Short mmCIF file of C-alpha atoms and ligand atoms in Angstrom, two decimals:
data_model
loop_
_atom_site.label_atom_id
_atom_site.label_comp_id
_atom_site.label_asym_id
_atom_site.label_seq_id
_atom_site.Cartn_x
_atom_site.Cartn_y
_atom_site.Cartn_z
CA MET J 905 -5.16 -33.20 11.46
CA ARG J 906 -1.54 -34.55 10.26
CA ALA J 907 0.36 -34.24 7.53
CA GLN J 908 3.47 -35.95 9.05
CA PRO J 909 5.73 -37.11 5.68
CA THR J 910 7.22 -40.56 5.48
CA ALA J 911 10.16 -39.14 7.14
CA SER J 912 12.21 -35.85 7.54
CA HIS J 913 14.40 -35.76 4.79
CA PHE J 914 14.67 -36.83 0.84
CA VAL J 915 18.19 -37.93 0.01
CA ASP J 916 19.41 -39.98 -2.95
CA GLY J 917 16.00 -40.78 -4.08
CA ALA J 918 14.33 -41.91 -1.28
CA TYR J 919 13.19 -40.35 2.10
CA LEU J 920 15.99 -40.88 5.05
CA GLU J 921 15.60 -40.29 8.90
CA ASP J 922 17.99 -39.57 11.56
CA GLU J 923 16.44 -38.86 14.62
CA ALA J 924 19.35 -37.94 16.54
CA GLY J 925 18.48 -34.22 14.28
CA THR J 926 16.95 -31.76 16.92
CA PRO J 927 13.24 -32.08 16.71
CA ILE J 928 10.97 -28.96 14.67
CA ASP J 929 7.39 -29.29 15.33
CA ASN J 930 5.66 -27.76 12.13
CA VAL J 931 2.57 -25.98 13.88
CA PHE J 932 -0.68 -24.93 11.52
CA ALA J 933 -1.24 -21.59 12.74
CA ALA J 934 -4.42 -21.12 12.44
CA THR J 935 -5.56 -23.89 15.09
CA GLY J 936 -2.25 -24.31 16.71
CA GLU J 937 -2.03 -27.97 15.96
CA VAL J 938 0.90 -29.61 15.73
CA ILE J 939 0.75 -31.30 12.48
CA ALA J 940 4.13 -33.02 11.84
CA ARG J 941 7.44 -33.20 13.16
CA VAL J 942 10.66 -33.60 11.67
CA HIS J 943 14.13 -33.65 12.85
CA ALA J 944 16.87 -31.27 11.61
CA ALA J 945 19.69 -32.20 9.83
CA THR J 946 22.67 -34.07 11.31
CA PRO J 947 26.15 -33.98 9.91
CA ALA J 948 25.59 -37.72 8.59
CA VAL J 949 22.32 -36.38 6.77
CA ILE J 950 24.36 -33.38 5.42
CA GLU J 951 27.29 -35.34 4.02
CA ALA J 952 24.78 -37.95 2.38
CA ALA J 953 23.01 -35.24 0.48
CA MET J 954 25.97 -33.85 -0.59
CA ALA J 955 27.87 -36.65 -1.50
CA SER J 956 24.77 -37.92 -3.68
CA ALA J 957 24.22 -34.63 -4.91
CA VAL J 958 27.99 -34.44 -6.28
CA ARG J 959 27.06 -38.26 -7.84
CA ALA J 960 23.89 -37.03 -9.40
CA GLN J 961 24.99 -33.69 -10.72
CA ARG J 962 27.84 -36.08 -12.90
CA VAL J 963 25.23 -38.02 -14.27
CA TRP J 964 22.83 -34.99 -15.05
CA ALA J 965 25.80 -32.65 -16.61
CA ALA J 966 26.16 -35.66 -19.09
CA THR J 967 22.68 -36.19 -19.97
CA SER J 968 21.63 -34.09 -23.12
CA PRO J 969 19.94 -31.02 -22.53
CA ALA J 970 16.73 -32.29 -24.04
CA GLU J 971 16.36 -35.51 -21.87
CA ARG J 972 17.29 -32.45 -19.02
CA GLY J 973 14.37 -30.50 -20.36
CA ARG J 974 11.88 -33.46 -20.57
CA VAL J 975 12.38 -34.66 -17.21
CA LEU J 976 11.93 -30.63 -15.76
CA ARG J 977 8.62 -30.63 -17.86
CA ARG J 978 7.54 -33.60 -16.94
CA ALA J 979 7.74 -32.76 -13.24
CA ALA J 980 5.60 -30.01 -14.00
CA ASP J 981 2.81 -32.15 -15.43
CA ILE J 982 2.98 -34.00 -12.33
CA ILE J 983 2.82 -30.73 -10.48
CA ARG J 984 -0.30 -29.52 -12.40
CA ALA J 985 -1.73 -32.87 -12.27
CA ARG J 986 -1.93 -33.00 -8.31
CA ASN J 987 -2.58 -29.44 -7.80
CA GLU J 988 -5.20 -30.11 -5.70
CA GLU J 989 -3.10 -32.27 -3.30
CA LEU J 990 0.04 -29.91 -3.33
CA SER J 991 -2.31 -27.21 -2.69
CA ALA J 992 -4.00 -28.10 0.64
CA LEU J 993 -0.26 -29.28 2.02
CA GLU J 994 0.59 -25.88 1.08
CA THR J 995 -2.20 -24.41 3.44
CA LEU J 996 -1.08 -26.94 6.40
CA ASP J 997 2.58 -26.04 5.87
CA THR J 998 1.90 -22.29 6.05
CA ALA J 999 -1.66 -21.36 6.80
CA LYS J 1000 -2.25 -19.84 3.87
CA PRO J 1001 -5.73 -19.91 2.51
CA ILE J 1002 -6.61 -22.42 -0.01
CA GLN J 1003 -8.36 -19.75 -2.36
CA GLU J 1004 -4.88 -18.60 -2.90
CA THR J 1005 -2.54 -21.76 -2.72
CA LEU J 1006 -5.01 -23.47 -5.62
CA VAL J 1007 -3.73 -20.66 -7.89
CA ALA J 1008 -0.40 -19.48 -6.77
CA ASP J 1009 1.99 -21.64 -5.63
CA ALA J 1010 2.12 -25.28 -6.96
CA ALA J 1011 0.96 -23.74 -10.25
CA SER J 1012 3.72 -21.10 -10.03
CA GLY J 1013 6.46 -23.70 -9.41
CA ALA J 1014 5.25 -26.17 -12.70
CA ASP J 1015 5.33 -22.70 -14.50
CA ALA J 1016 8.91 -22.43 -13.81
CA LEU J 1017 9.98 -26.15 -14.39
CA GLU J 1018 8.21 -25.91 -17.72
CA TRP J 1019 9.55 -22.99 -18.86
CA PHE J 1020 13.40 -24.08 -17.74
CA GLY J 1021 12.64 -27.20 -18.99
CA THR J 1022 11.63 -25.85 -22.48
CA LEU J 1023 14.67 -23.52 -22.49
CA ALA J 1024 17.56 -26.60 -21.55
CA PRO J 1025 17.71 -27.65 -24.75
CA GLY J 1026 18.94 -23.73 -26.19
CA LEU J 1027 21.33 -23.39 -23.06
CA HIS J 1028 24.51 -23.80 -25.45
CA GLY J 1029 27.78 -21.33 -25.73
CA GLU J 1030 28.91 -19.39 -29.23
CA SER J 1031 31.44 -19.65 -31.32
CA VAL J 1032 33.90 -16.32 -31.71
CA PRO J 1033 35.87 -15.79 -35.02
CA LEU J 1034 38.94 -13.79 -34.45
CA GLY J 1035 40.13 -13.97 -38.27
CA GLY J 1036 42.06 -17.43 -38.24
CA ASP J 1037 42.14 -18.48 -34.68
CA PHE J 1038 38.62 -19.00 -33.23
CA ALA J 1039 37.19 -19.49 -30.03
CA TYR J 1040 34.11 -21.11 -28.74
CA THR J 1041 32.71 -20.68 -25.30
CA VAL J 1042 30.46 -23.75 -23.59
CA ARG J 1043 28.18 -23.32 -20.79
CA GLU J 1044 29.06 -25.44 -17.80
CA PRO J 1045 27.00 -26.02 -15.39
CA LEU J 1046 28.65 -24.91 -11.48
CA GLY J 1047 28.16 -28.28 -9.49
CA VAL J 1048 25.77 -29.14 -6.66
CA CYS J 1049 24.00 -25.81 -5.76
CA VAL J 1050 22.51 -25.08 -2.24
CA GLY J 1051 18.88 -23.63 -1.81
CA ILE J 1052 18.00 -22.08 1.29
CA GLY J 1053 14.12 -20.98 1.18
CA ALA J 1054 11.76 -18.75 3.56
CA TRP J 1055 8.44 -19.76 4.53
CA ASN J 1056 6.20 -17.72 2.75
CA TYR J 1057 6.09 -19.56 -0.83
CA PRO J 1058 7.98 -22.92 0.04
CA THR J 1059 6.78 -24.88 -3.11
CA GLN J 1060 7.33 -21.94 -5.21
CA ILE J 1061 10.77 -20.84 -4.02
CA ALA J 1062 12.05 -24.67 -3.88
CA CYS J 1063 10.70 -24.82 -7.76
CA TRP J 1064 12.09 -21.51 -8.77
CA LYS J 1065 15.49 -22.60 -7.36
CA ALA J 1066 15.35 -25.85 -8.47
CA ALA J 1067 14.30 -24.91 -12.49
CA PRO J 1068 17.03 -23.28 -13.85
CA ALA J 1069 19.52 -25.15 -11.47
CA LEU J 1070 18.56 -28.30 -13.03
CA ALA J 1071 18.00 -26.84 -16.31
CA CYS J 1072 21.61 -25.80 -16.26
CA GLY J 1073 22.84 -29.19 -15.39
CA ASN J 1074 23.10 -28.60 -11.89
CA ALA J 1075 21.77 -30.89 -8.67
CA MET J 1076 20.27 -29.06 -5.75
CA VAL J 1077 20.36 -29.62 -2.15
CA PHE J 1078 17.54 -27.70 -0.85
CA LYS J 1079 16.93 -26.85 3.02
CA PRO J 1080 13.57 -25.52 3.31
CA SER J 1081 12.60 -22.98 6.17
CA GLU J 1082 11.98 -25.05 9.61
CA LEU J 1083 8.46 -23.23 9.68
CA THR J 1084 7.50 -24.77 6.35
CA PRO J 1085 9.42 -28.35 6.13
CA LEU J 1086 7.11 -30.57 4.03
CA CYS J 1087 6.18 -28.79 0.48
CA ALA J 1088 9.90 -29.64 -0.90
CA LEU J 1089 9.34 -32.96 -0.09
CA LYS J 1090 7.04 -33.12 -2.21
CA VAL J 1091 9.16 -31.30 -4.95
CA ALA J 1092 11.80 -34.21 -4.09
CA GLU J 1093 9.17 -37.22 -4.58
CA ILE J 1094 7.57 -35.65 -8.11
CA PHE J 1095 11.56 -35.33 -9.69
CA ILE J 1096 12.38 -38.99 -8.94
CA GLU J 1097 8.65 -39.50 -10.40
CA ALA J 1098 9.40 -37.73 -13.43
CA GLY J 1099 12.72 -39.44 -14.46
CA ALA J 1100 15.56 -37.24 -12.61
CA PRO J 1101 18.80 -39.18 -11.28
CA THR J 1102 18.52 -39.91 -7.83
CA GLY J 1103 20.38 -37.65 -5.47
CA LEU J 1104 19.50 -34.53 -8.32
CA PHE J 1105 17.13 -32.88 -5.62
CA ASN J 1106 17.97 -33.45 -2.04
CA VAL J 1107 15.92 -31.73 0.52
CA VAL J 1108 17.22 -31.38 4.21
CA GLN J 1109 15.73 -29.96 7.03
CA GLY J 1110 16.77 -27.78 9.88
CA MET J 1111 17.56 -24.23 11.05
CA GLY J 1112 20.04 -21.97 10.24
CA GLU J 1113 22.99 -24.14 11.21
CA ALA J 1114 21.97 -26.68 9.06
CA GLY J 1115 21.62 -23.88 6.20
CA ALA J 1116 25.25 -22.77 6.99
CA ALA J 1117 26.81 -26.06 6.89
CA LEU J 1118 25.51 -26.33 3.80
CA ALA J 1119 26.42 -23.12 2.05
CA THR J 1120 29.74 -23.86 3.37
CA HIS J 1121 29.97 -27.29 2.48
CA PRO J 1122 33.66 -27.64 0.10
CA ALA J 1123 31.22 -29.36 -2.60
CA THR J 1124 29.12 -26.59 -2.75
CA ALA J 1125 29.63 -24.54 -5.79
CA LYS J 1126 26.48 -21.83 -5.01
CA VAL J 1127 24.33 -20.70 -2.77
CA SER J 1128 20.83 -18.93 -3.33
CA LEU J 1129 18.77 -17.79 -0.61
CA THR J 1130 15.78 -16.82 -0.28
CA GLY J 1131 15.24 -14.82 3.15
CA SER J 1132 15.86 -12.23 4.83
CA VAL J 1133 18.52 -9.01 4.91
CA PRO J 1134 20.47 -9.98 8.00
CA THR J 1135 20.46 -13.62 6.74
CA GLY J 1136 21.33 -12.63 3.05
CA ALA J 1137 24.23 -10.71 4.86
CA LYS J 1138 25.82 -14.00 6.74
CA VAL J 1139 25.24 -16.11 3.84
CA TYR J 1140 26.70 -14.14 1.34
CA ALA J 1141 30.08 -13.49 3.47
CA SER J 1142 30.53 -17.15 4.10
CA ALA J 1143 30.11 -17.59 0.07
CA ALA J 1144 32.54 -14.92 -0.25
CA ALA J 1145 35.25 -16.76 1.70
CA GLY J 1146 34.96 -20.07 -0.33
CA MET J 1147 34.74 -17.88 -3.42
CA ARG J 1148 30.92 -19.42 -4.36
CA HIS J 1149 28.65 -18.01 -6.61
CA VAL J 1150 25.25 -16.25 -4.75
CA THR J 1151 21.85 -15.07 -5.70
CA MET J 1152 20.33 -13.37 -2.85
CA GLU J 1153 16.53 -13.19 -2.72
CA LEU J 1154 15.84 -10.61 0.29
CA GLY J 1155 13.56 -8.46 1.88
CA GLY J 1156 12.08 -5.04 0.82
CA LYS J 1157 10.37 -2.20 1.92
CA SER J 1158 8.82 -1.22 -1.25
CA PRO J 1159 6.67 2.07 -2.66
CA LEU J 1160 3.92 2.40 -4.39
CA LEU J 1161 2.79 5.74 -6.23
CA VAL J 1162 -0.38 6.40 -6.60
CA PHE J 1163 -0.90 9.98 -8.97
CA ASP J 1164 -3.99 11.91 -9.20
CA ASP J 1165 -4.95 10.54 -12.47
CA ALA J 1166 -4.71 7.26 -11.65
CA ASP J 1167 -7.60 4.45 -12.19
CA LEU J 1168 -8.67 4.88 -8.69
CA GLU J 1169 -10.04 1.02 -8.59
CA ASP J 1170 -7.06 -0.16 -10.08
CA ALA J 1171 -4.76 1.60 -7.68
CA VAL J 1172 -6.68 0.38 -4.72
CA GLY J 1173 -6.73 -3.24 -6.11
CA GLY J 1174 -3.09 -3.20 -6.63
CA ALA J 1175 -2.29 -1.20 -3.31
CA MET J 1176 -4.36 -4.02 -1.73
CA LEU J 1177 -2.99 -7.16 -3.70
CA GLY J 1178 0.31 -5.94 -2.48
CA ASN J 1179 -0.24 -5.84 0.71
CA PHE J 1180 -3.05 -8.56 1.73
CA TYR J 1181 -2.11 -11.22 -0.19
CA SER J 1182 -0.58 -13.90 1.70
CA ALA J 1183 -1.53 -11.64 4.91
CA GLY J 1184 0.96 -9.70 4.05
CA GLN J 1185 3.77 -12.27 4.29
CA ILE J 1186 5.40 -11.38 0.42
CA CYS J 1187 8.90 -9.93 -0.34
CA SER J 1188 7.73 -7.62 -2.47
CA ASN J 1189 4.83 -5.84 -1.52
CA CYS J 1190 3.96 -2.56 -1.50
CA THR J 1191 3.94 -1.46 2.44
CA ARG J 1192 4.52 2.21 1.47
CA VAL J 1193 1.65 3.75 -0.58
CA PHE J 1194 2.22 6.87 -1.50
CA VAL J 1195 -0.94 8.65 -2.74
CA GLN J 1196 -0.64 12.34 -4.13
CA ALA J 1197 -2.69 14.74 -2.22
CA GLY J 1198 -5.47 15.38 -4.88
CA ILE J 1199 -6.50 11.36 -5.17
CA LYS J 1200 -6.02 10.78 -1.09
CA ALA J 1201 -9.41 11.35 0.52
CA ARG J 1202 -10.95 8.82 -2.04
CA PHE J 1203 -8.29 6.35 -2.36
CA LEU J 1204 -8.31 6.09 1.40
CA ASP J 1205 -12.28 5.86 1.46
CA ARG J 1206 -12.31 3.24 -1.26
CA LEU J 1207 -9.19 1.20 0.30
CA VAL J 1208 -11.11 0.78 3.96
CA GLU J 1209 -14.53 -0.08 2.54
CA ARG J 1210 -12.82 -2.91 0.44
CA THR J 1211 -10.93 -3.98 3.08
CA ARG J 1212 -13.97 -4.25 5.46
CA ALA J 1213 -15.04 -6.67 2.80
CA ILE J 1214 -11.74 -9.04 3.44
CA ARG J 1215 -13.06 -12.53 4.54
CA LEU J 1216 -10.75 -13.96 7.23
CA GLY J 1217 -10.76 -17.20 8.98
CA ASP J 1218 -10.17 -20.82 8.64
CA PRO J 1219 -7.58 -21.06 5.55
CA THR J 1220 -9.01 -24.58 4.67
CA ASP J 1221 -12.39 -22.84 3.92
CA PRO J 1222 -12.17 -21.92 0.15
CA ALA J 1223 -14.32 -18.62 0.89
CA THR J 1224 -11.34 -17.53 3.11
CA HIS J 1225 -9.35 -14.43 1.96
CA MET J 1226 -6.98 -13.83 4.37
CA GLY J 1227 -6.15 -16.35 6.77
CA PRO J 1228 -3.61 -16.29 10.10
CA LEU J 1229 0.31 -15.59 9.85
CA VAL J 1230 2.72 -18.68 9.33
CA SER J 1231 3.34 -18.77 13.21
CA TYR J 1232 2.21 -16.83 16.52
CA ALA J 1233 6.51 -15.31 16.75
CA GLN J 1234 5.26 -13.67 13.57
CA ARG J 1235 1.82 -12.45 14.63
CA ASP J 1236 3.29 -11.13 17.98
CA LYS J 1237 6.18 -9.32 15.61
CA VAL J 1238 3.14 -7.46 13.69
CA MET J 1239 1.49 -6.99 16.64
CA ASN J 1240 4.39 -4.99 17.71
CA TYR J 1241 5.04 -2.71 14.81
CA ILE J 1242 1.02 -1.77 14.85
CA ASP J 1243 1.70 -0.57 18.58
CA ILE J 1244 4.75 1.05 17.30
CA GLY J 1245 2.94 3.03 14.67
CA ARG J 1246 -0.12 3.94 16.83
CA ARG J 1247 3.05 5.32 19.24
CA GLU J 1248 4.97 7.08 17.09
CA GLY J 1249 1.66 8.87 15.86
CA ALA J 1250 0.19 7.07 12.65
CA ARG J 1251 -3.81 6.39 12.86
CA ILE J 1252 -5.00 3.27 12.06
CA ALA J 1253 -7.84 3.55 9.59
CA ILE J 1254 -9.25 0.21 9.68
CA GLY J 1255 -7.99 -3.17 11.61
CA GLY J 1256 -5.10 -3.03 13.94
CA ARG J 1257 -6.23 -5.67 16.16
CA ALA J 1258 -6.08 -9.85 16.62
CA PRO J 1259 -9.54 -10.62 15.30
CA GLN J 1260 -12.00 -11.47 18.34
CA GLY J 1261 -14.21 -14.70 18.50
CA GLU J 1262 -14.16 -18.19 19.01
CA ALA J 1263 -12.65 -18.96 15.31
CA PHE J 1264 -9.55 -16.62 15.68
CA GLU J 1265 -9.09 -17.64 19.33
CA LYS J 1266 -6.39 -20.29 18.46
CA GLY J 1267 -4.73 -18.95 15.43
CA ALA J 1268 -2.10 -16.56 14.76
CA PHE J 1269 -4.60 -14.15 13.16
CA VAL J 1270 -4.09 -10.18 12.66
CA GLU J 1271 -6.68 -7.96 10.97
CA PRO J 1272 -5.40 -6.45 7.39
CA THR J 1273 -4.62 -2.99 8.83
CA VAL J 1274 -4.16 0.66 7.03
CA PHE J 1275 -2.32 2.84 8.66
CA ASP J 1276 -2.88 6.50 7.46
CA GLY J 1277 -1.15 9.86 8.33
CA VAL J 1278 2.41 7.77 8.11
CA THR J 1279 5.62 10.01 7.47
CA ASP J 1280 8.56 8.79 6.09
CA ALA J 1281 10.61 8.75 9.77
CA MET J 1282 8.48 6.50 11.44
CA THR J 1283 9.10 2.58 12.16
CA ILE J 1284 6.44 0.90 10.23
CA ALA J 1285 7.73 3.53 7.02
CA ARG J 1286 11.31 1.97 7.43
CA GLU J 1287 11.32 -1.79 8.59
CA GLU J 1288 10.10 -4.74 6.80
CA ILE J 1289 6.97 -5.65 8.57
CA PHE J 1290 6.11 -9.33 6.94
CA GLY J 1291 2.62 -8.86 7.81
CA PRO J 1292 -1.17 -7.49 6.73
CA VAL J 1293 -0.55 -3.58 7.80
CA LEU J 1294 -0.17 -0.91 5.00
CA SER J 1295 1.26 2.21 5.80
CA LEU J 1296 -0.45 5.53 3.57
CA LEU J 1297 1.59 8.61 2.91
CA THR J 1298 0.63 11.50 1.18
CA PHE J 1299 3.21 13.27 -1.69
CA GLU J 1300 2.44 16.54 -3.84
CA THR J 1301 4.98 16.37 -6.72
CA GLU J 1302 6.35 13.45 -8.79
CA GLU J 1303 9.66 14.37 -7.86
CA GLU J 1304 9.15 14.44 -4.25
CA ALA J 1305 7.42 11.27 -4.22
CA VAL J 1306 10.43 9.66 -6.36
CA GLU J 1307 12.82 10.86 -3.95
CA ARG J 1308 10.65 9.42 -1.02
CA ALA J 1309 9.98 6.21 -2.63
CA ASN J 1310 13.80 5.64 -3.18
CA ALA J 1311 15.05 7.25 0.34
CA THR J 1312 15.41 3.57 1.63
CA PRO J 1313 18.48 0.47 1.49
CA TYR J 1314 15.94 -1.77 0.49
CA GLY J 1315 15.65 -2.17 -3.70
CA LEU J 1316 13.69 -4.71 -4.22
CA ALA J 1317 9.95 -3.84 -5.96
CA ALA J 1318 8.19 -0.58 -6.59
CA GLY J 1319 4.78 0.37 -8.39
CA VAL J 1320 3.20 3.32 -9.92
CA PHE J 1321 -0.56 3.85 -10.67
CA THR J 1322 -1.09 6.73 -13.17
CA ARG J 1323 -2.94 7.14 -16.61
CA ASP J 1324 0.16 8.94 -18.31
CA LEU J 1325 1.73 6.72 -20.32
CA ALA J 1326 5.23 9.04 -20.17
CA ARG J 1327 5.36 9.36 -16.52
CA GLY J 1328 4.79 5.99 -16.10
CA HIS J 1329 7.68 4.75 -17.96
CA ARG J 1330 9.73 8.04 -16.30
CA VAL J 1331 8.91 6.64 -12.77
CA ALA J 1332 9.28 3.26 -13.33
CA ALA J 1333 13.44 4.32 -14.65
CA ALA J 1334 13.64 6.62 -11.66
CA LEU J 1335 12.76 4.37 -9.13
CA GLN J 1336 15.34 2.14 -7.49
CA ALA J 1337 13.86 -1.67 -7.71
CA GLY J 1338 14.72 -4.65 -9.06
CA ILE J 1339 11.18 -4.63 -10.54
CA ALA J 1340 8.84 -2.01 -11.35
CA TRP J 1341 5.13 -1.91 -11.81
CA ILE J 1342 2.93 0.06 -13.79
CA ASN J 1343 -1.24 0.25 -13.41
CA THR J 1344 -0.41 -3.64 -11.69
CA TYR J 1345 1.35 -4.99 -8.91
CA ASN J 1346 2.64 -8.24 -7.71
CA LEU J 1347 3.01 -10.16 -10.96
CA THR J 1348 5.93 -12.47 -11.22
CA PRO J 1349 5.28 -14.61 -14.13
CA VAL J 1350 8.58 -17.03 -14.76
CA GLU J 1351 9.18 -15.23 -17.83
CA GLU J 1352 10.25 -12.19 -16.36
CA PRO J 1353 13.74 -11.90 -14.20
CA PHE J 1354 12.47 -11.09 -10.55
CA GLY J 1355 14.84 -10.12 -7.83
CA GLY J 1356 16.47 -6.77 -5.83
CA VAL J 1357 18.77 -4.22 -5.87
CA LYS J 1358 20.59 -2.38 -3.18
CA ALA J 1359 19.94 -4.56 0.43
CA SER J 1360 17.45 -6.51 -1.48
CA GLY J 1361 19.43 -9.18 -3.11
CA VAL J 1362 21.96 -10.04 -5.58
CA GLY J 1363 21.29 -12.21 -8.73
CA ARG J 1364 18.16 -13.05 -10.54
CA GLU J 1365 15.54 -15.55 -10.38
CA ASN J 1366 13.25 -16.34 -13.56
CA GLY J 1367 13.35 -15.52 -17.07
CA ARG J 1368 16.66 -15.94 -19.09
CA ALA J 1369 18.23 -13.67 -16.72
CA ALA J 1370 18.51 -16.82 -14.67
CA VAL J 1371 20.49 -18.47 -16.37
CA GLU J 1372 23.81 -16.64 -15.81
CA PHE J 1373 22.95 -17.23 -12.12
CA TYR J 1374 23.36 -21.16 -12.56
CA SER J 1375 25.76 -21.46 -15.40
CA GLN J 1376 28.86 -19.92 -16.07
CA LEU J 1377 30.99 -20.14 -19.19
CA LYS J 1378 34.47 -22.11 -20.33
CA THR J 1379 36.28 -20.39 -23.72
CA VAL J 1380 38.11 -22.94 -25.69
CA HIS J 1381 40.96 -20.75 -28.09
CA VAL J 1382 41.70 -22.98 -30.75
CA GLY J 1383 44.95 -21.95 -32.57
CA MET J 1384 44.97 -22.59 -36.72
CA GLY J 1385 48.80 -21.47 -37.02
CA ARG J 1386 52.03 -21.69 -35.78
CA VAL J 1387 52.89 -20.51 -32.31
CA GLU J 1388 54.94 -17.17 -32.38
CA SER J 1389 57.37 -17.07 -29.56
CA PRO J 1390 59.96 -14.72 -28.70
CA TYR J 1391 61.48 -17.45 -26.77
P1 LIG F 2504 14.99 -15.65 7.57
O1 LIG F 2504 16.41 -15.07 6.87
O2 LIG F 2504 14.63 -15.76 9.00
O3 LIG F 2504 15.22 -17.58 6.91
C1 LIG F 2504 15.57 -17.57 5.71
C2 LIG F 2504 16.49 -18.78 5.61
O4 LIG F 2504 17.60 -18.94 5.61
C3 LIG F 2504 15.70 -20.27 6.37
O5 LIG F 2504 15.46 -21.59 5.49
C4 LIG F 2504 16.84 -20.09 7.48
O6 LIG F 2504 16.79 -21.81 8.21
C5 LIG F 2504 17.93 -20.07 6.87
N1 LIG F 2504 19.03 -19.37 7.97
C6 LIG F 2504 18.74 -18.44 8.86
N2 LIG F 2504 20.27 -18.60 9.23
C7 LIG F 2504 21.28 -18.85 8.42
C8 LIG F 2504 22.67 -18.66 8.19
N3 LIG F 2504 22.93 -18.38 9.01
N4 LIG F 2504 22.67 -19.45 7.07
C9 LIG F 2504 22.38 -20.18 6.12
N5 LIG F 2504 20.97 -20.16 6.06
C10 LIG F 2504 20.39 -19.82 7.47
O7 LIG F 2504 13.54 -15.72 6.57
P2 LIG F 2504 12.46 -16.32 6.79
O8 LIG F 2504 12.06 -15.28 8.26
O9 LIG F 2504 11.73 -17.44 6.47
O10 LIG F 2504 11.50 -15.27 5.79
C11 LIG F 2504 11.02 -13.78 5.62
C12 LIG F 2504 12.31 -13.06 4.99
O11 LIG F 2504 12.17 -13.54 3.71
C13 LIG F 2504 11.66 -11.79 4.52
O12 LIG F 2504 12.78 -10.59 5.13
C14 LIG F 2504 11.10 -11.91 3.40
O13 LIG F 2504 11.23 -10.33 2.50
C15 LIG F 2504 12.33 -12.54 2.91
N6 LIG F 2504 11.48 -12.97 1.21
C16 LIG F 2504 12.25 -12.53 0.00
C17 LIG F 2504 11.54 -13.22 -0.82
C18 LIG F 2504 12.60 -12.32 -2.44
O14 LIG F 2504 12.48 -13.52 -3.13
N7 LIG F 2504 13.31 -11.85 -2.65
C19 LIG F 2504 10.85 -14.17 -1.41
C20 LIG F 2504 10.49 -14.60 0.49
C21 LIG F 2504 10.86 -13.53 1.32
#
């Protein structure tokens, strides 16, 4: 199985190679095969990418917003037309099941490009009457934005960052995660095919070092990172030193509160989606599931029963529900958390092992795992695991549940299942999170803003809110009378 790209980087409208960069092997974690090798960007590649983005941004900023919108919408159409091919690549890049990638990755990227493409012509300032004098505001692009991606949604992350950035008249240099270098290159190709100026969306490969070099480059106006909290802290600090704008989409340890009156099957389904989709490698997952005492036993029974039916296996098989984790290192990290959970006294209700048998021998698989009897102090209830590990906690009252749910440095997402309308809204209001779902979980359509509070991030992706993070206002005050001066 090979997925070797034409070259490692995509700069100024074409593939670019510099073999002097450290080689990075792309390993398909279902089989251990090396499916591609790219090279980390050398300083020369980074300079070329930044210089070409600076040039492209000038052209793009002078392009009419209607035309910018057309380019983005054409890119969306091309992505949709090539969904199958892009999904197959996404599955190779991430080892996520094709059943998911066909509906969740390129499709969501296309939605973002279409939506921001439609919004682009309407992005402008306003006029401010001042009784004689007046002012107007101009919504200006920031300049060259750097996007740095995590490995769980490589196509979606590239598009969620590029769509608002380009709609607002910026250029972007994007560095994918070193674990998933392939998908963003396709996005770059597609922008060219859609008619974007060369250099408007460049992709350079590399590890954290390349990300840091881009984030601190003198031509960088903004950094948008999707990644872990420790990386976010570093990138945010370096951006502060250069007074650059940021968007930080970071990790979480999100709570789901299931009340006695909830629809049991929906609540179980929500908890499973929010823990097992993408083998649990989703930042907004509800890894702490708080269930009210009255429904707890029934909830656990159904959760275990439905978890048993999850088909783990070859991610390229359309029947597979759950593939391996992205890498063997991630598998080891998750297995280590499972051991810690056991040692600290949580009870495994199902899963907890690397699955046995020939089909799993070479892959980074972990069984979907449910821990029961988890307490707030346990490591598995406090730290982000980023794997298919659900922790079940029990509560008695709403007040107690909300307080415990909020007792975390994170604040990305939260959820509540209840049939009581007032309680649903009350709990959503009280939970400290950038997004809270009532009677559903992990839906992130492009129309609604997405992002975290507390340690989970700064800024918002998607929705109109994203525009505020990719543009700035210039105020022009027009004097209509004589200048009154005491001098
Ligand atoms: P990571 O923090 O290890 O890496 C993220 C990216 O940052 C990678 O491209 C990496 O090369 C780069 N990087 C590392 N050090 C850097 C530095 N010093 N300067 C600049 N760039 C640097 O995260 P990961 O392991 O790839 O992804 C998993 C994490 O991402 C989890 O914590 C998860 O919750 C989070 N995540 C958040 C969201 C969200 O939208 N909030 C979405 C997906 C993943």
